[in-house]
PDB file of C-alpha atoms in Angstrom:
ATOM      1  CA  MET G   1     -12.665  -2.516   1.207  1.00 79.00           C
ATOM      2  CA  LYS G   2     -10.763  -1.338  -1.865  1.00 86.00           C
ATOM      3  CA  ILE G   3     -12.222   1.602  -3.796  1.00 93.00           C
ATOM      4  CA  LEU G   4     -11.014   3.039  -7.109  1.00 95.00           C
ATOM      5  CA  LEU G   5     -11.345   6.811  -7.387  1.00 97.00           C
ATOM      6  CA  ILE G   6     -11.014   8.203 -10.934  1.00 98.00           C
ATOM      7  CA  GLU G   7     -10.879  11.993 -10.597  1.00 97.00           C
ATOM      8  CA  ASP G   8      -8.615  14.560 -12.268  1.00 96.00           C
ATOM      9  CA  ASP G   9      -9.306  17.499  -9.926  1.00 96.00           C
ATOM     10  CA  ALA G  10      -6.513  17.472  -7.330  1.00 96.00           C
ATOM     11  CA  VAL G  11      -8.489  19.277  -4.614  1.00 96.00           C
ATOM     12  CA  ILE G  12     -11.627  17.168  -4.966  1.00 96.00           C
ATOM     13  CA  GLY G  13      -9.668  13.945  -5.348  1.00 96.00           C
ATOM     14  CA  ASP G  14      -7.544  14.591  -2.276  1.00 96.00           C
ATOM     15  CA  ALA G  15     -10.613  15.452  -0.185  1.00 97.00           C
ATOM     16  CA  ILE G  16     -12.454  12.287  -1.248  1.00 97.00           C
ATOM     17  CA  LYS G  17      -9.419  10.044  -0.773  1.00 96.00           C
ATOM     18  CA  SER G  18      -8.637  11.456   2.680  1.00 95.00           C
ATOM     19  CA  SER G  19     -12.223  11.169   3.909  1.00 95.00           C
ATOM     20  CA  LEU G  20     -12.592   7.587   2.689  1.00 94.00           C
ATOM     21  CA  GLU G  21      -9.278   6.553   4.226  1.00 91.00           C
ATOM     22  CA  LYS G  22     -10.386   8.030   7.550  1.00 90.00           C
ATOM     23  CA  ALA G  23     -13.388   5.692   7.264  1.00 88.00           C
ATOM     24  CA  ASP G  24     -10.937   2.769   6.807  1.00 82.00           C
ATOM     25  CA  TYR G  25     -11.404   2.296   3.068  1.00 88.00           C
ATOM     26  CA  LEU G  26      -8.358   1.466   0.954  1.00 87.00           C
ATOM     27  CA  VAL G  27      -8.383   3.989  -1.908  1.00 92.00           C
ATOM     28  CA  GLU G  28      -6.494   3.870  -5.193  1.00 93.00           C
ATOM     29  CA  TRP G  29      -6.615   7.227  -6.984  1.00 96.00           C
ATOM     30  CA  ALA G  30      -6.323   7.432 -10.776  1.00 96.00           C
ATOM     31  CA  LYS G  31      -5.902  11.033 -11.942  1.00 96.00           C
ATOM     32  CA  ASN G  32      -6.991  10.670 -15.563  1.00 97.00           C
ATOM     33  CA  GLY G  33      -9.115   8.349 -17.664  1.00 96.00           C
ATOM     34  CA  LEU G  34      -6.218   6.297 -19.009  1.00 95.00           C
ATOM     35  CA  GLU G  35      -4.824   5.656 -15.507  1.00 95.00           C
ATOM     36  CA  GLY G  36      -8.306   4.631 -14.414  1.00 94.00           C
ATOM     37  CA  GLU G  37      -8.710   2.126 -17.218  1.00 92.00           C
ATOM     38  CA  ILE G  38      -5.290   0.616 -16.496  1.00 90.00           C
ATOM     39  CA  ALA G  39      -6.149   0.320 -12.795  1.00 90.00           C
ATOM     40  CA  LEU G  40      -9.400  -1.477 -13.662  1.00 89.00           C
ATOM     41  CA  THR G  41      -7.400  -3.952 -15.732  1.00 83.00           C
ATOM     42  CA  ASP G  42      -4.706  -4.585 -13.137  1.00 70.00           C
ATOM     43  CA  SER G  43      -6.648  -4.627  -9.850  1.00 69.00           C
ATOM     44  CA  GLN G  44      -9.936  -5.657  -8.289  1.00 76.00           C
ATOM     45  CA  PHE G  45     -12.198  -3.247  -6.437  1.00 86.00           C
ATOM     46  CA  GLU G  46     -15.395  -3.353  -4.416  1.00 85.00           C
ATOM     47  CA  ALA G  47     -16.608  -0.101  -6.011  1.00 93.00           C
ATOM     48  CA  VAL G  48     -15.577   2.705  -8.381  1.00 96.00           C
ATOM     49  CA  ILE G  49     -16.118   6.450  -7.944  1.00 98.00           C
ATOM     50  CA  LEU G  50     -15.977   7.856 -11.473  1.00 97.00           C
ATOM     51  CA  ASP G  51     -15.741  11.441 -12.696  1.00 96.00           C
ATOM     52  CA  LEU G  52     -16.955  12.034 -16.252  1.00 93.00           C
ATOM     53  CA  GLY G  53     -14.951  14.998 -17.601  1.00 90.00           C
ATOM     54  CA  LEU G  54     -11.579  13.265 -17.480  1.00 95.00           C
ATOM     55  CA  PRO G  55      -8.476  13.955 -19.589  1.00 95.00           C
ATOM     56  CA  LYS G  56      -7.183  11.186 -21.891  1.00 95.00           C
ATOM     57  CA  LYS G  57     -10.429   9.178 -21.723  1.00 95.00           C
ATOM     58  CA  HIS G  58     -13.976  10.271 -20.906  1.00 94.00           C
ATOM     59  CA  GLY G  59     -15.680   8.685 -17.921  1.00 93.00           C
ATOM     60  CA  LEU G  60     -18.630   7.436 -19.984  1.00 93.00           C
ATOM     61  CA  ASP G  61     -16.237   5.586 -22.309  1.00 94.00           C
ATOM     62  CA  ILE G  62     -14.614   3.941 -19.281  1.00 94.00           C
ATOM     63  CA  LEU G  63     -18.029   2.934 -17.951  1.00 94.00           C
ATOM     64  CA  LYS G  64     -19.165   1.555 -21.310  1.00 93.00           C
ATOM     65  CA  ASN G  65     -15.993  -0.505 -21.673  1.00 91.00           C
ATOM     66  CA  LEU G  66     -16.253  -1.741 -18.085  1.00 89.00           C
ATOM     67  CA  ARG G  67     -19.821  -2.991 -18.471  1.00 89.00           C
ATOM     68  CA  SER G  68     -19.071  -4.558 -21.874  1.00 88.00           C
ATOM     69  CA  LYS G  69     -16.641  -6.846 -20.031  1.00 83.00           C
ATOM     70  CA  LYS G  70     -19.432  -7.903 -17.639  1.00 74.00           C
ATOM     71  CA  ASN G  71     -17.780  -6.313 -14.589  1.00 75.00           C
ATOM     72  CA  GLN G  72     -20.631  -5.858 -12.142  1.00 76.00           C
ATOM     73  CA  PHE G  73     -19.075  -4.023  -9.210  1.00 83.00           C
ATOM     74  CA  PRO G  74     -20.882  -0.782  -8.334  1.00 92.00           C
ATOM     75  CA  VAL G  75     -20.028   2.491 -10.071  1.00 95.00           C
ATOM     76  CA  LEU G  76     -20.887   5.856  -8.534  1.00 97.00           C
ATOM     77  CA  ILE G  77     -20.593   8.729 -11.018  1.00 96.00           C
ATOM     78  CA  ILE G  78     -19.571  12.165  -9.713  1.00 96.00           C
ATOM     79  CA  SER G  79     -19.800  15.044 -12.172  1.00 90.00           C
ATOM     80  CA  ALA G  80     -20.149  18.821 -12.364  1.00 86.00           C
ATOM     81  CA  ASN G  81     -22.344  18.331 -15.439  1.00 76.00           C
ATOM     82  CA  GLU G  82     -25.928  18.244 -14.188  1.00 70.00           C
ATOM     83  CA  ASN G  83     -27.406  17.872 -17.684  1.00 75.00           C
ATOM     84  CA  ILE G  84     -30.282  15.399 -17.411  1.00 83.00           C
ATOM     85  CA  ASP G  85     -29.270  13.663 -20.662  1.00 84.00           C
ATOM     86  CA  ASN G  86     -25.817  12.939 -19.211  1.00 81.00           C
ATOM     87  CA  LYS G  87     -27.371  11.511 -16.064  1.00 84.00           C
ATOM     88  CA  ILE G  88     -29.703   9.271 -18.053  1.00 89.00           C
ATOM     89  CA  LEU G  89     -26.890   8.115 -20.347  1.00 90.00           C
ATOM     90  CA  GLY G  90     -24.615   7.306 -17.403  1.00 89.00           C
ATOM     91  CA  LEU G  91     -27.302   5.286 -15.650  1.00 91.00           C
ATOM     92  CA  ASP G  92     -28.298   3.532 -18.888  1.00 92.00           C
ATOM     93  CA  LEU G  93     -24.673   2.557 -19.491  1.00 91.00           C
ATOM     94  CA  GLY G  94     -24.615   0.786 -16.133  1.00 91.00           C
ATOM     95  CA  ALA G  95     -23.781   3.302 -13.408  1.00 93.00           C
ATOM     96  CA  ASP G  96     -25.433   2.519 -10.079  1.00 93.00           C
ATOM     97  CA  ASP G  97     -25.821   6.134  -8.950  1.00 94.00           C
ATOM     98  CA  TYR G  98     -25.048   9.699 -10.056  1.00 94.00           C
ATOM     99  CA  LEU G  99     -23.949  12.465  -7.688  1.00 93.00           C
ATOM    100  CA  ALA G 100     -23.686  16.045  -8.963  1.00 91.00           C
ATOM    101  CA  LYS G 101     -20.820  18.304  -7.871  1.00 91.00           C
ATOM    102  CA  PRO G 102     -20.525  20.086  -5.546  1.00 91.00           C
ATOM    103  CA  PHE G 103     -21.577  17.613  -2.858  1.00 94.00           C
ATOM    104  CA  GLU G 104     -21.052  16.973   0.826  1.00 95.00           C
ATOM    105  CA  LEU G 105     -18.618  14.186   1.639  1.00 96.00           C
ATOM    106  CA  GLN G 106     -21.169  12.661   4.032  1.00 94.00           C
ATOM    107  CA  GLU G 107     -23.562  12.215   1.116  1.00 96.00           C
ATOM    108  CA  LEU G 108     -20.836  10.619  -0.994  1.00 96.00           C
ATOM    109  CA  HIS G 109     -20.162   8.124   1.808  1.00 95.00           C
ATOM    110  CA  ALA G 110     -23.870   7.356   2.177  1.00 93.00           C
ATOM    111  CA  ARG G 111     -24.370   6.800  -1.551  1.00 94.00           C
ATOM    112  CA  LEU G 112     -21.253   4.619  -1.713  1.00 94.00           C
ATOM    113  CA  ARG G 113     -22.545   2.447   1.123  1.00 89.00           C
ATOM    114  CA  ALA G 114     -25.922   2.198  -0.602  1.00 88.00           C
ATOM    115  CA  VAL G 115     -24.566   0.961  -3.945  1.00 89.00           C
ATOM    116  CA  ILE G 116     -22.298  -1.539  -2.178  1.00 85.00           C
ATOM    117  CA  ARG G 117     -25.205  -2.733  -0.065  1.00 80.00           C
ATOM    118  CA  ARG G 118     -27.421  -3.225  -3.123  1.00 80.00           C
ATOM    119  CA  THR G 119     -24.696  -5.115  -4.953  1.00 74.00           C
ATOM    120  CA  ASN G 120     -24.274  -7.478  -2.021  1.00 66.00           C
ATOM    121  CA  GLN G 121     -28.055  -7.912  -1.757  1.00 61.00           C
ATOM    122  CA  SER G 122     -28.192  -6.792   1.855  1.00 55.00           C
ATOM    123  CA  ALA G 123     -31.572  -5.337   2.828  1.00 50.00           C
ATOM    124  CA  ASP G 124     -30.034  -3.205   5.547  1.00 62.00           C
ATOM    125  CA  ASN G 125     -26.637  -2.094   6.763  1.00 73.00           C
ATOM    126  CA  VAL G 126     -25.854  -5.332   8.607  1.00 82.00           C
ATOM    127  CA  ILE G 127     -24.413  -8.565   7.195  1.00 84.00           C
ATOM    128  CA  GLN G 128     -24.566 -11.638   9.434  1.00 85.00           C
ATOM    129  CA  PHE G 129     -22.453 -14.803   9.556  1.00 89.00           C
ATOM    130  CA  GLY G 130     -23.159 -17.018  12.551  1.00 88.00           C
ATOM    131  CA  PRO G 131     -22.361 -15.003  15.702  1.00 91.00           C
ATOM    132  CA  LEU G 132     -20.473 -12.447  13.605  1.00 92.00           C
ATOM    133  CA  SER G 133     -22.139  -9.299  12.257  1.00 90.00           C
ATOM    134  CA  PHE G 134     -20.752  -6.459  10.154  1.00 90.00           C
ATOM    135  CA  ASN G 135     -22.316  -2.996  10.040  1.00 86.00           C
ATOM    136  CA  ILE G 136     -21.577  -1.541   6.594  1.00 81.00           C
ATOM    137  CA  LYS G 137     -22.437   1.996   7.679  1.00 76.00           C
ATOM    138  CA  ASP G 138     -20.313   2.090  10.835  1.00 81.00           C
ATOM    139  CA  ARG G 139     -17.733  -0.391   9.479  1.00 85.00           C
ATOM    140  CA  LYS G 140     -17.704  -2.284  12.758  1.00 89.00           C
ATOM    141  CA  PHE G 141     -17.699  -5.988  13.545  1.00 94.00           C
ATOM    142  CA  LEU G 142     -19.576  -7.484  16.468  1.00 93.00           C
ATOM    143  CA  ALA G 143     -19.161 -11.039  17.713  1.00 92.00           C
ATOM    144  CA  GLN G 144     -21.788 -12.115  20.241  1.00 87.00           C
ATOM    145  CA  ASN G 145     -22.592  -8.399  20.658  1.00 84.00           C
ATOM    146  CA  LYS G 146     -18.973  -7.541  21.500  1.00 90.00           C
ATOM    147  CA  GLU G 147     -17.051  -5.224  19.184  1.00 93.00           C
ATOM    148  CA  LEU G 148     -13.954  -6.814  17.667  1.00 94.00           C
ATOM    149  CA  SER G 149     -10.737  -4.837  17.945  1.00 94.00           C
ATOM    150  CA  LEU G 150      -9.223  -4.929  14.448  1.00 94.00           C
ATOM    151  CA  SER G 151      -6.469  -3.034  12.685  1.00 92.00           C
ATOM    152  CA  LYS G 152      -7.375  -1.324   9.408  1.00 88.00           C
ATOM    153  CA  ARG G 153      -5.935  -4.175   7.320  1.00 89.00           C
ATOM    154  CA  GLU G 154      -7.569  -6.831   9.503  1.00 93.00           C
ATOM    155  CA  LEU G 155     -10.922  -5.071   9.173  1.00 93.00           C
ATOM    156  CA  ASN G 156     -10.596  -4.913   5.388  1.00 90.00           C
ATOM    157  CA  LEU G 157      -9.676  -8.604   5.237  1.00 92.00           C
ATOM    158  CA  LEU G 158     -12.627  -9.734   7.324  1.00 94.00           C
ATOM    159  CA  GLU G 159     -14.931  -7.381   5.428  1.00 90.00           C
ATOM    160  CA  LEU G 160     -13.954  -9.083   2.163  1.00 89.00           C
ATOM    161  CA  PHE G 161     -14.974 -12.475   3.512  1.00 91.00           C
ATOM    162  CA  MET G 162     -18.315 -11.128   4.736  1.00 88.00           C
ATOM    163  CA  LEU G 163     -19.112  -9.397   1.445  1.00 82.00           C
ATOM    164  CA  LYS G 164     -18.259 -12.524  -0.556  1.00 79.00           C
ATOM    165  CA  ASN G 165     -21.125 -14.369   1.160  1.00 68.00           C
ATOM    166  CA  ASN G 166     -19.003 -17.398   2.095  1.00 70.00           C
ATOM    167  CA  ARG G 167     -17.497 -17.801  -1.386  1.00 82.00           C
ATOM    168  CA  SER G 168     -13.793 -18.645  -1.482  1.00 89.00           C
ATOM    169  CA  ILE G 169     -11.250 -15.923  -2.266  1.00 90.00           C
ATOM    170  CA  SER G 170      -7.832 -16.804  -3.671  1.00 89.00           C
ATOM    171  CA  LYS G 171      -4.672 -15.451  -2.093  1.00 88.00           C
ATOM    172  CA  GLU G 172      -3.964 -13.523  -5.303  1.00 86.00           C
ATOM    173  CA  ASN G 173      -7.351 -11.804  -5.123  1.00 85.00           C
ATOM    174  CA  LEU G 174      -6.799 -10.941  -1.472  1.00 88.00           C
ATOM    175  CA  LEU G 175      -3.492  -9.295  -2.363  1.00 85.00           C
ATOM    176  CA  GLU G 176      -5.142  -7.262  -5.127  1.00 81.00           C
ATOM    177  CA  LYS G 177      -8.007  -6.119  -2.923  1.00 80.00           C
ATOM    178  CA  LEU G 178      -6.007  -5.319   0.215  1.00 82.00           C
ATOM    179  CA  TYR G 179      -3.017  -3.514  -1.265  1.00 78.00           C
ATOM    180  CA  SER G 180      -2.459  -0.733  -3.779  1.00 71.00           C
ATOM    181  CA  TRP G 181      -0.767  -1.575  -7.066  1.00 62.00           C
ATOM    182  CA  ASP G 182       2.439   0.259  -6.074  1.00 60.00           C
ATOM    183  CA  GLU G 183       2.870  -1.533  -2.721  1.00 69.00           C
ATOM    184  CA  ASP G 184       5.602  -4.171  -2.702  1.00 68.00           C
ATOM    185  CA  VAL G 185       4.122  -7.078  -0.724  1.00 73.00           C
ATOM    186  CA  SER G 186       4.460 -10.851  -0.664  1.00 73.00           C
ATOM    187  CA  GLU G 187       1.874 -13.587  -0.220  1.00 73.00           C
ATOM    188  CA  ASN G 188       3.311 -14.140   3.267  1.00 84.00           C
ATOM    189  CA  ALA G 189       1.818 -10.795   4.301  1.00 86.00           C
ATOM    190  CA  ILE G 190      -1.666 -12.208   3.674  1.00 88.00           C
ATOM    191  CA  GLU G 191      -0.829 -15.254   5.799  1.00 91.00           C
ATOM    192  CA  VAL G 192       0.152 -12.982   8.674  1.00 92.00           C
ATOM    193  CA  TYR G 193      -3.169 -11.114   8.635  1.00 93.00           C
ATOM    194  CA  ILE G 194      -5.181 -14.305   8.223  1.00 94.00           C
ATOM    195  CA  HIS G 195      -3.398 -15.734  11.274  1.00 95.00           C
ATOM    196  CA  ARG G 196      -4.177 -12.616  13.336  1.00 96.00           C
ATOM    197  CA  VAL G 197      -7.847 -12.517  12.340  1.00 96.00           C
ATOM    198  CA  ARG G 198      -8.217 -16.264  12.951  1.00 96.00           C
ATOM    199  CA  ALA G 199      -6.984 -15.782  16.503  1.00 96.00           C
ATOM    200  CA  LYS G 200      -9.554 -13.032  17.126  1.00 96.00           C
ATOM    201  CA  LEU G 201     -12.441 -15.072  15.673  1.00 95.00           C
ATOM    202  CA  LYS G 202     -11.620 -18.374  17.371  1.00 94.00           C
ATOM    203  CA  PRO G 203     -13.236 -17.567  20.770  1.00 94.00           C
ATOM    204  CA  PHE G 204     -16.543 -16.984  18.960  1.00 93.00           C
ATOM    205  CA  GLY G 205     -16.600 -20.207  16.962  1.00 92.00           C
ATOM    206  CA  VAL G 206     -15.773 -18.602  13.600  1.00 93.00           C
ATOM    207  CA  GLU G 207     -12.786 -19.687  11.528  1.00 94.00           C
ATOM    208  CA  ILE G 208     -11.048 -18.895   8.255  1.00 94.00           C
ATOM    209  CA  ILE G 209     -10.865 -22.055   6.175  1.00 92.00           C
ATOM    210  CA  ASN G 210      -8.221 -22.743   3.530  1.00 92.00           C
ATOM    211  CA  ARG G 211      -9.986 -24.603   0.718  1.00 88.00           C
ATOM    212  CA  ARG G 212      -7.213 -26.223  -1.290  1.00 86.00           C
ATOM    213  CA  GLY G 213      -7.166 -24.980  -4.860  1.00 86.00           C
ATOM    214  CA  LEU G 214      -9.956 -22.466  -4.211  1.00 87.00           C
ATOM    215  CA  GLY G 215      -8.732 -20.054  -1.555  1.00 91.00           C
ATOM    216  CA  TYR G 216     -10.034 -18.878   1.809  1.00 93.00           C
ATOM    217  CA  SER G 217     -13.527 -18.449   3.218  1.00 92.00           C
ATOM    218  CA  LEU G 218     -15.295 -18.095   6.550  1.00 92.00           C
ATOM    219  CA  GLY G 219     -16.625 -21.155   8.345  1.00 91.00           C
ATOM    220  CA  LEU G 220     -18.207 -22.124  11.646  1.00 88.00           C
ATOM    221  CA  GLN G 221     -16.441 -24.445  14.049  1.00 84.00           C
ATOM    222  CA  THR G 222     -18.240 -27.725  14.634  1.00 75.00           C
ATOM    223  CA  PRO G 223     -19.056 -28.538  18.274  1.00 62.00           C
TER     224      PRO G 223
END
């Protein structure tokens, strides 16, 4: 799962990025408002963690511009400004949650999971597809009650398919969501990971289907 962190404080940003990466998130870190806006234009994310008091462009301006373009992915505001008017304005502009600094990283993780869960209309932490289940909180896949052994990139790939609720994802979108903007990768890299994940899903009757002209999605093998 690819997360955009827009935070100018080096200490806070590094702590958030490191903790999320340990939880197997792919994190792109923009260190000012302008970098954040460029990243939102160039890449696709499952969620955004947004500071407000940013240099070069204020976080509320980024949020307002984002929602004006009908981008609906979840936004979690983090800010040292606990003024109630700021909180109300941020939520009214389209933020999904507001977390005041300082905070515990465990709470940040929990709130991030919650806004992602709400966006994907999952009533609990588990998403199901046939014999395959994904626990958003633990970030683990089970197939017929057996945990799948997946590399970080394989986990992120399969997670994308589960969160898309069986909608097709183009190869270009997969590249954007699985890699940072500064990583030099080819479309063949996606093929390699799709092949590996296919092999791990096959014994459980789940497959990755290539829908010509549309992209890839999960499917169930017919008997």
